[in-house]
């Protein structure tokens, strides 16, 4: 009702203030998160739809704050991006993954490709390829076992520049996948030019795929397009057998989601590695 207008506004303004206060507090705390050892990685398995074997896993960042508990990456990654801290954090992630892979190697666990998320700012660092290649090699592992995920939004913003960096990453041995695919209205023409290995179909299209005919049409088109360009597709956020059945029927190669496994802490993921067949 009209007479609620002012109160609604006051409520909104107060909410905004609380929101920015928390953002400010988080931004300050983030600066010490790395040195205070508050970050860790969890690993979510990715599986092949043709033979039920594991094809890799995505490393996802977790922040445990002593007072606030677990802070979601959806909340703190944008803040780290704003302050520039994401570059250091992103390098920590790659180093952590490489050291973890080295430790698995030494302990006789199977080799597994681990995907890491690259933020926009990190992706645009002029020395990105040299920096991460040297981090990986210093840990005693190879870029071939690391996949970098770049969102479609980042890849689209300046396709020429992105294409050059993607090719450099690929030449250095890294695998490259496009994250949140389908949300950025990519055209086939630029995709064809990129040395991209895999398209990750955004989970927003998977959510209602069993009932929503528009989502069905989009996902079907993405899979067909990917195949005509000789790229692999992986569906994100798969939670049910029905979603899986649809994707398999359409020829999607891989999936990642709660249906198969939630993201796992290192010890759980190691158990998983020991007991599951790898492709
Ligand atoms: P993303 O890269 O799209 O990662 C997938 C997100 O979906 C993860 O959320 C994952 O836990 C969640 N997920 C996986 N399977 C399912 C499912 O079946 N159902 C549902 N509802 N969700 C599922 P998470 O871990 O909270 O990460 C959120 C976002 O934060 C990521 O989205 C990514 O954009 C960002 N992020 C996480 N770790 C890093 C990192 O190390 N570096 C950077 N730059 N960004 C990161
Ligand atoms: Ca991702
Ligand atoms: Ca994604
Ligand atoms: Ca996302």
PDB file of N, CA and C in Angstrom, residues 19-60:
ATOM      1  N   UNK A  19      24.176  -4.137   5.116  1.00  0.00           N
ATOM      2  CA  UNK A  19      24.844  -4.903   4.086  1.00  0.00           C
ATOM      3  C   UNK A  19      26.254  -4.370   3.849  1.00  0.00           C
ATOM      4  N   UNK A  20      26.371  -3.039   3.732  1.00  0.00           N
ATOM      5  CA  UNK A  20      27.693  -2.498   3.431  1.00  0.00           C
ATOM      6  C   UNK A  20      28.607  -2.557   4.651  1.00  0.00           C
ATOM      7  N   UNK A  21      28.019  -2.523   5.850  1.00  0.00           N
ATOM      8  CA  UNK A  21      28.831  -2.665   7.048  1.00  0.00           C
ATOM      9  C   UNK A  21      29.461  -4.052   7.076  1.00  0.00           C
ATOM     10  N   UNK A  22      28.639  -5.060   6.799  1.00  0.00           N
ATOM     11  CA  UNK A  22      29.180  -6.418   6.772  1.00  0.00           C
ATOM     12  C   UNK A  22      30.242  -6.562   5.681  1.00  0.00           C
ATOM     13  N   UNK A  23      29.961  -5.988   4.516  1.00  0.00           N
ATOM     14  CA  UNK A  23      30.939  -6.049   3.422  1.00  0.00           C
ATOM     15  C   UNK A  23      32.260  -5.435   3.847  1.00  0.00           C
ATOM     16  N   UNK A  24      32.161  -4.299   4.548  1.00  0.00           N
ATOM     17  CA  UNK A  24      33.366  -3.604   5.004  1.00  0.00           C
ATOM     18  C   UNK A  24      34.124  -4.464   6.003  1.00  0.00           C
ATOM     19  N   UNK A  25      33.380  -5.039   6.954  1.00  0.00           N
ATOM     20  CA  UNK A  25      34.014  -5.898   7.960  1.00  0.00           C
ATOM     21  C   UNK A  25      34.671  -7.110   7.310  1.00  0.00           C
ATOM     22  N   UNK A  26      33.959  -7.704   6.343  1.00  0.00           N
ATOM     23  CA  UNK A  26      34.514  -8.871   5.652  1.00  0.00           C
ATOM     24  C   UNK A  26      35.771  -8.491   4.872  1.00  0.00           C
ATOM     25  N   UNK A  27      35.724  -7.339   4.202  1.00  0.00           N
ATOM     26  CA  UNK A  27      36.878  -6.899   3.409  1.00  0.00           C
ATOM     27  C   UNK A  27      38.114  -6.719   4.277  1.00  0.00           C
ATOM     28  N   UNK A  28      37.916  -6.167   5.455  1.00  0.00           N
ATOM     29  CA  UNK A  28      39.043  -5.962   6.377  1.00  0.00           C
ATOM     30  C   UNK A  28      39.576  -7.312   6.862  1.00  0.00           C
ATOM     31  N   UNK A  29      38.654  -8.185   7.250  1.00  0.00           N
ATOM     32  CA  UNK A  29      39.054  -9.502   7.761  1.00  0.00           C
ATOM     33  C   UNK A  29      39.746 -10.343   6.685  1.00  0.00           C
ATOM     34  N   UNK A  30      39.312 -10.153   5.435  1.00  0.00           N
ATOM     35  CA  UNK A  30      39.876 -10.933   4.320  1.00  0.00           C
ATOM     36  C   UNK A  30      41.378 -10.726   4.192  1.00  0.00           C
ATOM     37  N   UNK A  31      41.817  -9.494   4.503  1.00  0.00           N
ATOM     38  CA  UNK A  31      43.242  -9.171   4.364  1.00  0.00           C
ATOM     39  C   UNK A  31      44.111 -10.083   5.216  1.00  0.00           C
ATOM     40  N   UNK A  32      43.546 -10.593   6.315  1.00  0.00           N
ATOM     41  CA  UNK A  32      44.353 -11.423   7.213  1.00  0.00           C
ATOM     42  C   UNK A  32      44.056 -12.905   7.067  1.00  0.00           C
ATOM     43  N   UNK A  33      43.075 -13.206   6.231  1.00  0.00           N
ATOM     44  CA  UNK A  33      42.645 -14.601   6.112  1.00  0.00           C
ATOM     45  C   UNK A  33      43.771 -15.506   5.599  1.00  0.00           C
ATOM     46  N   UNK A  34      44.539 -14.992   4.633  1.00  0.00           N
ATOM     47  CA  UNK A  34      45.625 -15.806   4.071  1.00  0.00           C
ATOM     48  C   UNK A  34      46.715 -16.065   5.114  1.00  0.00           C
ATOM     49  N   UNK A  35      47.180 -14.995   5.742  1.00  0.00           N
ATOM     50  CA  UNK A  35      48.276 -15.146   6.713  1.00  0.00           C
ATOM     51  C   UNK A  35      47.823 -15.904   7.960  1.00  0.00           C
ATOM     52  N   UNK A  36      46.531 -15.799   8.300  1.00  0.00           N
ATOM     53  CA  UNK A  36      46.034 -16.520   9.480  1.00  0.00           C
ATOM     54  C   UNK A  36      45.531 -17.926   9.158  1.00  0.00           C
ATOM     55  N   UNK A  37      45.792 -18.366   7.917  1.00  0.00           N
ATOM     56  CA  UNK A  37      45.497 -19.744   7.565  1.00  0.00           C
ATOM     57  C   UNK A  37      44.011 -20.103   7.681  1.00  0.00           C
ATOM     58  N   UNK A  38      43.148 -19.172   7.276  1.00  0.00           N
ATOM     59  CA  UNK A  38      41.697 -19.398   7.429  1.00  0.00           C
ATOM     60  C   UNK A  38      41.049 -19.996   6.179  1.00  0.00           C
ATOM     61  N   UNK A  39      41.831 -20.160   5.119  1.00  0.00           N
ATOM     62  CA  UNK A  39      41.277 -20.745   3.892  1.00  0.00           C
ATOM     63  C   UNK A  39      41.574 -22.238   3.806  1.00  0.00           C
ATOM     64  N   UNK A  40      40.664 -22.983   3.231  1.00  0.00           N
ATOM     65  CA  UNK A  40      40.997 -24.332   2.799  1.00  0.00           C
ATOM     66  C   UNK A  40      40.201 -24.653   1.535  1.00  0.00           C
ATOM     67  N   UNK A  41      40.593 -25.728   0.873  1.00  0.00           N
ATOM     68  CA  UNK A  41      39.906 -26.113  -0.350  1.00  0.00           C
ATOM     69  C   UNK A  41      39.076 -27.361  -0.126  1.00  0.00           C
ATOM     70  N   UNK A  42      37.942 -27.423  -0.797  1.00  0.00           N
ATOM     71  CA  UNK A  42      37.169 -28.662  -0.861  1.00  0.00           C
ATOM     72  C   UNK A  42      37.143 -29.092  -2.326  1.00  0.00           C
ATOM     73  N   UNK A  43      36.930 -30.382  -2.553  1.00  0.00           N
ATOM     74  CA  UNK A  43      37.028 -30.924  -3.906  1.00  0.00           C
ATOM     75  C   UNK A  43      35.726 -31.613  -4.287  1.00  0.00           C
ATOM     76  N   UNK A  44      35.144 -31.172  -5.411  1.00  0.00           N
ATOM     77  CA  UNK A  44      33.908 -31.822  -5.874  1.00  0.00           C
ATOM     78  C   UNK A  44      34.191 -32.678  -7.113  1.00  0.00           C
ATOM     79  N   UNK A  45      33.963 -33.984  -7.000  1.00  0.00           N
ATOM     80  CA  UNK A  45      34.224 -34.889  -8.118  1.00  0.00           C
ATOM     81  C   UNK A  45      33.382 -34.562  -9.354  1.00  0.00           C
ATOM     82  N   UNK A  46      33.961 -34.825 -10.512  1.00  0.00           N
ATOM     83  CA  UNK A  46      33.256 -34.693 -11.788  1.00  0.00           C
ATOM     84  C   UNK A  46      33.258 -36.082 -12.415  1.00  0.00           C
ATOM     85  N   UNK A  47      32.106 -36.508 -12.895  1.00  0.00           N
ATOM     86  CA  UNK A  47      32.069 -37.879 -13.410  1.00  0.00           C
ATOM     87  C   UNK A  47      31.688 -37.973 -14.882  1.00  0.00           C
ATOM     88  N   UNK A  48      32.150 -39.044 -15.499  1.00  0.00           N
ATOM     89  CA  UNK A  48      31.809 -39.316 -16.889  1.00  0.00           C
ATOM     90  C   UNK A  48      30.417 -39.936 -16.936  1.00  0.00           C
ATOM     91  N   UNK A  49      29.592 -39.515 -17.905  1.00  0.00           N
ATOM     92  CA  UNK A  49      28.252 -40.082 -18.018  1.00  0.00           C
ATOM     93  C   UNK A  49      28.240 -41.374 -18.821  1.00  0.00           C
ATOM     94  N   UNK A  50      29.360 -41.679 -19.479  1.00  0.00           N
ATOM     95  CA  UNK A  50      29.350 -42.896 -20.291  1.00  0.00           C
ATOM     96  C   UNK A  50      29.748 -44.128 -19.477  1.00  0.00           C
ATOM     97  N   UNK A  51      30.676 -43.960 -18.504  1.00  0.00           N
ATOM     98  CA  UNK A  51      31.091 -45.165 -17.781  1.00  0.00           C
ATOM     99  C   UNK A  51      31.178 -44.995 -16.265  1.00  0.00           C
ATOM    100  N   UNK A  52      30.556 -43.931 -15.738  1.00  0.00           N
ATOM    101  CA  UNK A  52      30.497 -43.730 -14.291  1.00  0.00           C
ATOM    102  C   UNK A  52      31.848 -43.621 -13.590  1.00  0.00           C
ATOM    103  N   UNK A  53      32.909 -43.265 -14.337  1.00  0.00           N
ATOM    104  CA  UNK A  53      34.191 -43.089 -13.667  1.00  0.00           C
ATOM    105  C   UNK A  53      34.436 -41.604 -13.402  1.00  0.00           C
ATOM    106  N   UNK A  54      35.362 -41.321 -12.483  1.00  0.00           N
ATOM    107  CA  UNK A  54      35.665 -39.939 -12.160  1.00  0.00           C
ATOM    108  C   UNK A  54      36.631 -39.377 -13.197  1.00  0.00           C
ATOM    109  N   UNK A  55      36.323 -38.184 -13.727  1.00  0.00           N
ATOM    110  CA  UNK A  55      37.212 -37.574 -14.714  1.00  0.00           C
ATOM    111  C   UNK A  55      38.074 -36.465 -14.120  1.00  0.00           C
ATOM    112  N   UNK A  56      37.696 -35.998 -12.935  1.00  0.00           N
ATOM    113  CA  UNK A  56      38.439 -34.915 -12.305  1.00  0.00           C
ATOM    114  C   UNK A  56      37.663 -34.376 -11.130  1.00  0.00           C
ATOM    115  N   UNK A  57      38.088 -33.219 -10.626  1.00  0.00           N
ATOM    116  CA  UNK A  57      37.375 -32.586  -9.522  1.00  0.00           C
ATOM    117  C   UNK A  57      37.613 -31.084  -9.589  1.00  0.00           C
ATOM    118  N   UNK A  58      36.659 -30.319  -9.059  1.00  0.00           N
ATOM    119  CA  UNK A  58      36.838 -28.869  -8.983  1.00  0.00           C
ATOM    120  C   UNK A  58      37.211 -28.484  -7.560  1.00  0.00           C
ATOM    121  N   UNK A  59      38.274 -27.678  -7.433  1.00  0.00           N
ATOM    122  CA  UNK A  59      38.665 -27.153  -6.127  1.00  0.00           C
ATOM    123  C   UNK A  59      37.838 -25.905  -5.838  1.00  0.00           C
ATOM    124  N   UNK A  60      37.186 -25.879  -4.679  1.00  0.00           N
ATOM    125  CA  UNK A  60      36.361 -24.730  -4.292  1.00  0.00           C
ATOM    126  C   UNK A  60      36.864 -24.179  -2.961  1.00  0.00           C
TER     127      UNK A  60
END
